[in-house]
Short mmCIF file of N, CA and C in Angstrom, two decimals:
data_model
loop_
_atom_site.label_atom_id
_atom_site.label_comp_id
_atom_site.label_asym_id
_atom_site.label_seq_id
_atom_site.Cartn_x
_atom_site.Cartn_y
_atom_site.Cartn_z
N UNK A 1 41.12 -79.99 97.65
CA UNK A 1 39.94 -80.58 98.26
C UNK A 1 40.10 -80.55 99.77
N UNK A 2 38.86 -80.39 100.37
CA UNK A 2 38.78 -80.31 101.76
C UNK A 2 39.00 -81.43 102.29
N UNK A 3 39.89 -81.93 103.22
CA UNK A 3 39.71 -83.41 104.12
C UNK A 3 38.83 -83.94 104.51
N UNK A 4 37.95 -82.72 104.95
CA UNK A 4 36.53 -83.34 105.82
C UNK A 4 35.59 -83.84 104.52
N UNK A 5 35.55 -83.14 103.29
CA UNK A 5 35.13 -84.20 102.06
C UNK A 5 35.23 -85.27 101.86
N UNK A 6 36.79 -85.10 101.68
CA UNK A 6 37.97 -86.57 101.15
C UNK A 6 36.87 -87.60 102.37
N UNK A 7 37.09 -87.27 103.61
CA UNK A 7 36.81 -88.30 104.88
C UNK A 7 35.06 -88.72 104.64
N UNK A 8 34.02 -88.24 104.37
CA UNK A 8 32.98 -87.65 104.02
C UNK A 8 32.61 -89.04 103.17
N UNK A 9 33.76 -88.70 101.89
CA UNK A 9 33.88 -89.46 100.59
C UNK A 9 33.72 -90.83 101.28
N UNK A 10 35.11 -90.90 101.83
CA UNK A 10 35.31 -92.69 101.83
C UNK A 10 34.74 -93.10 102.93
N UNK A 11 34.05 -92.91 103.63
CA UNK A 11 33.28 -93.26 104.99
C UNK A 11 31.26 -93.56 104.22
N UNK A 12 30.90 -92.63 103.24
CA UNK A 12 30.29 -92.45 102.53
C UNK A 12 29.17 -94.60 102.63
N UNK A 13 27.95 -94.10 102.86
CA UNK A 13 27.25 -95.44 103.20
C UNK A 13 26.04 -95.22 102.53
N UNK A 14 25.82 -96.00 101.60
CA UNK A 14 24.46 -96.39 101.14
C UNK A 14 23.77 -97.83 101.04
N UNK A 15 22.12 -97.37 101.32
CA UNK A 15 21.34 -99.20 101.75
C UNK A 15 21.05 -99.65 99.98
N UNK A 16 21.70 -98.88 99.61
CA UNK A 16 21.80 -100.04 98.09
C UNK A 16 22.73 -100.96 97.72
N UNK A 17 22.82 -102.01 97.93
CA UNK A 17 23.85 -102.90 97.48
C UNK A 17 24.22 -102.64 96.41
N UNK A 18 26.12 -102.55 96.88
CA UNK A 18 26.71 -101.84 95.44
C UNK A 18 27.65 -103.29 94.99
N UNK A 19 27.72 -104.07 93.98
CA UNK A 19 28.05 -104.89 93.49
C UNK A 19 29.91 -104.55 93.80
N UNK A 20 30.31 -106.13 92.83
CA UNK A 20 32.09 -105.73 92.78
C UNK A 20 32.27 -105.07 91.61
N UNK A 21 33.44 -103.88 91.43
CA UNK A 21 33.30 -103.46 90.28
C UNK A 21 34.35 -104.55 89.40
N UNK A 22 34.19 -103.85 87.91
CA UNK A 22 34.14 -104.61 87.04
C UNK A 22 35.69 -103.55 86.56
N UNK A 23 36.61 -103.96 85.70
CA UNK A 23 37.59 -103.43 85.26
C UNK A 23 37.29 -103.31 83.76
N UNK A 24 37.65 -102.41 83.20
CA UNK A 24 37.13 -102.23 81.73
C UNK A 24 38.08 -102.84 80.72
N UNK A 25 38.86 -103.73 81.14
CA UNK A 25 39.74 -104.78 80.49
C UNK A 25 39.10 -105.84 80.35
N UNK A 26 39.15 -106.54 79.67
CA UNK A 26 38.98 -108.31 79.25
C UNK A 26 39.92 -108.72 80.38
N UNK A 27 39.75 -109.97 81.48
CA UNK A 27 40.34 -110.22 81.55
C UNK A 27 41.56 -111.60 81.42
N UNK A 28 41.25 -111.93 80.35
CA UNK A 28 41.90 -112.83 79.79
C UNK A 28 42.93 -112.26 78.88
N UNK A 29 43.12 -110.98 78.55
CA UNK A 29 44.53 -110.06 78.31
C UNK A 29 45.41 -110.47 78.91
N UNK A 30 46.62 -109.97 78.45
CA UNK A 30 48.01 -110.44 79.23
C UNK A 30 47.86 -109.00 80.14
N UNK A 31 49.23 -108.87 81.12
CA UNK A 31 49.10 -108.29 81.82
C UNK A 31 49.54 -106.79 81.25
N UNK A 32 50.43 -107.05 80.00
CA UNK A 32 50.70 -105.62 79.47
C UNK A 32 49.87 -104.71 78.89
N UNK A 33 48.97 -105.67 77.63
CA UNK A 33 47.96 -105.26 77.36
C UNK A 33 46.71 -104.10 78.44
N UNK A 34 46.37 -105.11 79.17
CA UNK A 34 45.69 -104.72 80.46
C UNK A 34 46.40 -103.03 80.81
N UNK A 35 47.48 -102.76 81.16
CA UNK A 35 47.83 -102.05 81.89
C UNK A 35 47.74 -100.78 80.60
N UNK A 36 48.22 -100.97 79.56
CA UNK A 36 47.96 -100.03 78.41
C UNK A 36 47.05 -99.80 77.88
N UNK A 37 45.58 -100.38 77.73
CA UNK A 37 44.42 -100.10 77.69
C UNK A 37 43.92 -99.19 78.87
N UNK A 38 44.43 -99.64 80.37
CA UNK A 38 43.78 -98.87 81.56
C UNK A 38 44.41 -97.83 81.67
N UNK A 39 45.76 -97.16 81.08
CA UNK A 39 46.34 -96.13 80.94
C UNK A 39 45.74 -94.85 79.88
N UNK A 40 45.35 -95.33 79.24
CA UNK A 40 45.02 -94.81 77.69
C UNK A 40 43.45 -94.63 77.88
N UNK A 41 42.84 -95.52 78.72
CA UNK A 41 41.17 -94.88 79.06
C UNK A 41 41.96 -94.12 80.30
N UNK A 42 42.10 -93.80 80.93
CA UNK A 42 42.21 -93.01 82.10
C UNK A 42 42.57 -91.59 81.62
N UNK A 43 43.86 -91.50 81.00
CA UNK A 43 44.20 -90.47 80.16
C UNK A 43 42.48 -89.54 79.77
N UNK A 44 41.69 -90.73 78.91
CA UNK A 44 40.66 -90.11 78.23
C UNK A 44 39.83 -89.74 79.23
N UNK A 45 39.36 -90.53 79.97
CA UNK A 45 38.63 -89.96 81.34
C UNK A 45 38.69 -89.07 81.96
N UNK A 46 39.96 -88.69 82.40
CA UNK A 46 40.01 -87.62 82.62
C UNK A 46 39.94 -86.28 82.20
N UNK A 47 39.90 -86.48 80.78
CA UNK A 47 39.92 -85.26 79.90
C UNK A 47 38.52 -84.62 79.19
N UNK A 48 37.78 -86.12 79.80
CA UNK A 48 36.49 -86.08 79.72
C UNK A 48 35.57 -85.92 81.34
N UNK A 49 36.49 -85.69 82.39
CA UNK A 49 36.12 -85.36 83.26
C UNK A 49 35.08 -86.45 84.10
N UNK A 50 35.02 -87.54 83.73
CA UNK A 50 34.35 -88.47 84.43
C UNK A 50 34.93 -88.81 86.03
N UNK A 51 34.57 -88.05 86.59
CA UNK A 51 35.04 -88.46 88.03
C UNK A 51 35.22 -89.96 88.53
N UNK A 52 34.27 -90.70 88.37
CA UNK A 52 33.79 -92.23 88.70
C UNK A 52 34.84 -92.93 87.99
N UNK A 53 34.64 -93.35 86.66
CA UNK A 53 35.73 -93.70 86.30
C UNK A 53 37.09 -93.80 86.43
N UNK A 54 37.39 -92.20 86.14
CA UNK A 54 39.25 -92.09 86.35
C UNK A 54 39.27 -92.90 87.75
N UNK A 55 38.06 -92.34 88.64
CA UNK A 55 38.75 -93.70 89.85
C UNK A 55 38.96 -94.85 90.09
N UNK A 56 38.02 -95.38 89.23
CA UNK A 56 37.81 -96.87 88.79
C UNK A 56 39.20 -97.49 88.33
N UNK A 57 39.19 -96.42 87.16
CA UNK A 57 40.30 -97.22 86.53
C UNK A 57 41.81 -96.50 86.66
N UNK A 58 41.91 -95.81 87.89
CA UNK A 58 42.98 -95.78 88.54
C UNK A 58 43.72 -96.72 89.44
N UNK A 59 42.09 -97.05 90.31
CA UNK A 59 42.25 -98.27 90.98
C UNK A 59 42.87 -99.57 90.24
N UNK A 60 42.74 -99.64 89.18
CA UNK A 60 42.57 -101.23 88.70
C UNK A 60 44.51 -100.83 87.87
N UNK A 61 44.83 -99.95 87.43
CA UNK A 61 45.71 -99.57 87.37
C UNK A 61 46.86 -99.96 88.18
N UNK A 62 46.69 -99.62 89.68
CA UNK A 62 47.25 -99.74 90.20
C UNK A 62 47.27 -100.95 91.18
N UNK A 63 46.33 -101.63 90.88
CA UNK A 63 45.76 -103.41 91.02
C UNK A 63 46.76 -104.14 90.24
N UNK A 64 46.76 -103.63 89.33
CA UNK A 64 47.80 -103.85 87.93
C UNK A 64 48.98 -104.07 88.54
N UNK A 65 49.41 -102.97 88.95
CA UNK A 65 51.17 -102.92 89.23
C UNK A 65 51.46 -103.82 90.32
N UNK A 66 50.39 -103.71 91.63
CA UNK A 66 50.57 -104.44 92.41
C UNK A 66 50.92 -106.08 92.49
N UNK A 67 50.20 -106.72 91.34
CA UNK A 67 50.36 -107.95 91.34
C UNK A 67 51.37 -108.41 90.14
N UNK A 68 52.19 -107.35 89.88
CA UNK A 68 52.99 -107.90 88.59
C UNK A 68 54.03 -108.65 89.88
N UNK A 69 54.43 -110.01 89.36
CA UNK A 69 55.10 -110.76 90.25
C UNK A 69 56.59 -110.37 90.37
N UNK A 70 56.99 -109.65 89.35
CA UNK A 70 58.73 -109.68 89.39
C UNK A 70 58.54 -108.02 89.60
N UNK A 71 60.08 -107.52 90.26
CA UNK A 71 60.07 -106.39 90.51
C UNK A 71 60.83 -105.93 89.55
N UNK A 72 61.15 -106.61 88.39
CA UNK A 72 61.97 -105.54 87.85
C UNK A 72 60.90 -105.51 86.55
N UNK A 73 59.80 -106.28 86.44
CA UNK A 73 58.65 -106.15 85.37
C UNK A 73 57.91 -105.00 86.05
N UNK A 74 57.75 -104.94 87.60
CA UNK A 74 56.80 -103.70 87.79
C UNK A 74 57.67 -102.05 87.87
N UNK A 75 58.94 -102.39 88.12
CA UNK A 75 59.85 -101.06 87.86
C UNK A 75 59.42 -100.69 86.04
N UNK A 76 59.77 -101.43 85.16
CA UNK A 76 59.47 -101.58 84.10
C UNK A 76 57.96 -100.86 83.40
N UNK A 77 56.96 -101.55 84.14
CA UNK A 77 55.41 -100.73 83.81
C UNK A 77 55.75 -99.73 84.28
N UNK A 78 55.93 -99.12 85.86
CA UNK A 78 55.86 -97.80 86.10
C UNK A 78 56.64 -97.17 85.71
N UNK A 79 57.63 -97.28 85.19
CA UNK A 79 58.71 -96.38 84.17
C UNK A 79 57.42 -95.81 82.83
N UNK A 80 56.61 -96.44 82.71
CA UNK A 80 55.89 -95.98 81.39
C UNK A 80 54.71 -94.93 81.71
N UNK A 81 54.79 -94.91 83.11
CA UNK A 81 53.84 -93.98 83.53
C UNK A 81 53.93 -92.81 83.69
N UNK A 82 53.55 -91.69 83.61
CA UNK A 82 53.94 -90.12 83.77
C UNK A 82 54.11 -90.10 85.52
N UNK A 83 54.88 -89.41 85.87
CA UNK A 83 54.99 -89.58 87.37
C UNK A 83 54.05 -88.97 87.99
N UNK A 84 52.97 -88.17 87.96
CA UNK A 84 51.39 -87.55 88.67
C UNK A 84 50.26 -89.18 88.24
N UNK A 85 50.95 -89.49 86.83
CA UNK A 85 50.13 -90.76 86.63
C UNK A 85 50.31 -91.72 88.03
N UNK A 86 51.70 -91.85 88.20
CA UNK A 86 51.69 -93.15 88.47
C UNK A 86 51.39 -93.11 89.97
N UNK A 87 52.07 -91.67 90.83
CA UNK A 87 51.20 -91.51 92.05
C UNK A 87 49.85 -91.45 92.05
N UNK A 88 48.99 -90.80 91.52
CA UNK A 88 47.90 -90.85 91.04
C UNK A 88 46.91 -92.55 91.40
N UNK A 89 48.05 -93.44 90.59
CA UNK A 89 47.61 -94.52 90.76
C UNK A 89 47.44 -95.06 91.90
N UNK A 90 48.60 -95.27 92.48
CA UNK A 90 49.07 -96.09 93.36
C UNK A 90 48.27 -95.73 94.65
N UNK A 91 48.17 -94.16 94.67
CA UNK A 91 47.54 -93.83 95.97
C UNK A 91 45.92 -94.12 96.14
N UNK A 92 45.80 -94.12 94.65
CA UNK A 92 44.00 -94.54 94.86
C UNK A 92 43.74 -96.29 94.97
N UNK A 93 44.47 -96.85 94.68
CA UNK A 93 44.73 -98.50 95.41
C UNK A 93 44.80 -98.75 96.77
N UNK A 94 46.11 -97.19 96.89
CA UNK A 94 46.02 -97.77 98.13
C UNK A 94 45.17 -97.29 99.12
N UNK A 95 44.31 -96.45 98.93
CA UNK A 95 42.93 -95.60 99.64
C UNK A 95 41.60 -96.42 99.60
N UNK A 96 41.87 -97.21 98.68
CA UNK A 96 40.55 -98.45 98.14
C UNK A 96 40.46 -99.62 98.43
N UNK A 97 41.64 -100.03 98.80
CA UNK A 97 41.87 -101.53 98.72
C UNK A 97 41.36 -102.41 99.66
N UNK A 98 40.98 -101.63 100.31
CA UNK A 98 40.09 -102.54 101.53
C UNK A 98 38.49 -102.44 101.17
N UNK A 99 37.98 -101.84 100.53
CA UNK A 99 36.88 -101.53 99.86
C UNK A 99 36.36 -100.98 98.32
N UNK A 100 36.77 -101.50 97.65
CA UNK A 100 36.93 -101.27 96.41
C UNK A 100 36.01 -100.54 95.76
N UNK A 101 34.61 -100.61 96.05
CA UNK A 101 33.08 -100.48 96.02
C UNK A 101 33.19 -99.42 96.42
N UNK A 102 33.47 -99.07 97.40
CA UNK A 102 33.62 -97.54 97.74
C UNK A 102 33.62 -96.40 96.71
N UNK A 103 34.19 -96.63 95.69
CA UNK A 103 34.72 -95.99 94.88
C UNK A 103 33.88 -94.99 94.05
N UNK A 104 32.71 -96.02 93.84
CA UNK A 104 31.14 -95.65 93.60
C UNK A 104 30.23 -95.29 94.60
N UNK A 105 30.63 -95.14 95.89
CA UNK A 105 29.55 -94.27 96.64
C UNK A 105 30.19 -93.07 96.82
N UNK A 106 31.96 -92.35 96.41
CA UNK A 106 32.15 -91.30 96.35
C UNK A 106 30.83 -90.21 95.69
N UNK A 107 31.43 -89.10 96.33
CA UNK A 107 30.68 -88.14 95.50
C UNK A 107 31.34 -86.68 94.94
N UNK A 108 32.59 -86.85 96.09
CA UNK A 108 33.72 -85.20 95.71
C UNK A 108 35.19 -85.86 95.28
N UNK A 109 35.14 -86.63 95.99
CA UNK A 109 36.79 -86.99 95.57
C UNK A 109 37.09 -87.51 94.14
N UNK A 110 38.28 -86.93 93.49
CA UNK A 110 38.80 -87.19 92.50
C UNK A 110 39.95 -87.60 92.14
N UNK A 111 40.80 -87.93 91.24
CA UNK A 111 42.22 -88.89 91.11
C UNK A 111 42.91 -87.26 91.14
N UNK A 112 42.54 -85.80 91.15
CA UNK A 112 43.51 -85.30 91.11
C UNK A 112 43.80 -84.82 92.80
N UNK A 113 42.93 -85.03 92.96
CA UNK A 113 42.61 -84.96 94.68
C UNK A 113 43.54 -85.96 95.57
N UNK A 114 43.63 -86.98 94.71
CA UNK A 114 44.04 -87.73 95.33
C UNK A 114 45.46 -87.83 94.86
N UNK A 115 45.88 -87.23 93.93
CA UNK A 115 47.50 -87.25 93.89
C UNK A 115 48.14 -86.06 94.72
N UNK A 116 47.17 -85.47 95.12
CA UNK A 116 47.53 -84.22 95.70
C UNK A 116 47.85 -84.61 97.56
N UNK A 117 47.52 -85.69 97.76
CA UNK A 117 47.40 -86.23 99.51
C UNK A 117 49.12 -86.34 99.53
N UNK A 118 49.62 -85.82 101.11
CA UNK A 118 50.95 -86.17 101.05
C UNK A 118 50.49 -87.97 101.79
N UNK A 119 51.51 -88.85 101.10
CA UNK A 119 51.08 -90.37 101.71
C UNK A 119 52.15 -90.87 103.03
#
């Protein structure tokens, strides 16, 4: 993907108010649950090519890891991750996290796009 896209992407402004997104977990799940449901739709998402999504729930993925409180519980989750997974993840958290919403006014960028950024 081109940079000037990628930049394009996340700069990207519309006069429609875009709500907070929503994570496709319950969240009254524990935190493992959570993280293995958002693994296992992402997997599918992507294979189903939903651009929007896989970002969605890359993001929340990696929302996931971020707030696991102990470090040897979050060494632990990301050990279960494929390693394109888990960069994958982490980098679209951390490309989002100041705007989460964003995510949905993309229009080119994708999670493979985005494992592909050196960070």
């Amino acid at each position: 993907m081109d940079f000037l896209l990628f930049l394009i992407d996340h700069q990207e402004t519309h006069l429609l108010e875009i709500g907070p997104m929503i994570p496709l977990y319950s969240e009254d799940m524990d935190i493992e649950k959570k993280f293995l449901k958002s693994y296992m739709q992402l997997q599918c998402l992507i294979q189903l090519k939903n651009r929007i999504l896989s970002l969605v729930n890359a993001y929340f993925i990696g929302k996931i890891l971020v707030e696991i409180e102990t470090t040897s519980e979050r060494f632990r989750m990301k050990r279960r991750l494929i390693k394109h997974y888990l960069t994958m993840t982490e980098y679209t958290f951390d490309l989002f996290e100041p705007n989460p919403s964003q995510i949905l006014r993309t229009k080119y960028v994708n999670v493979q796009d985005i494992r592909k950024i050196k960070h």
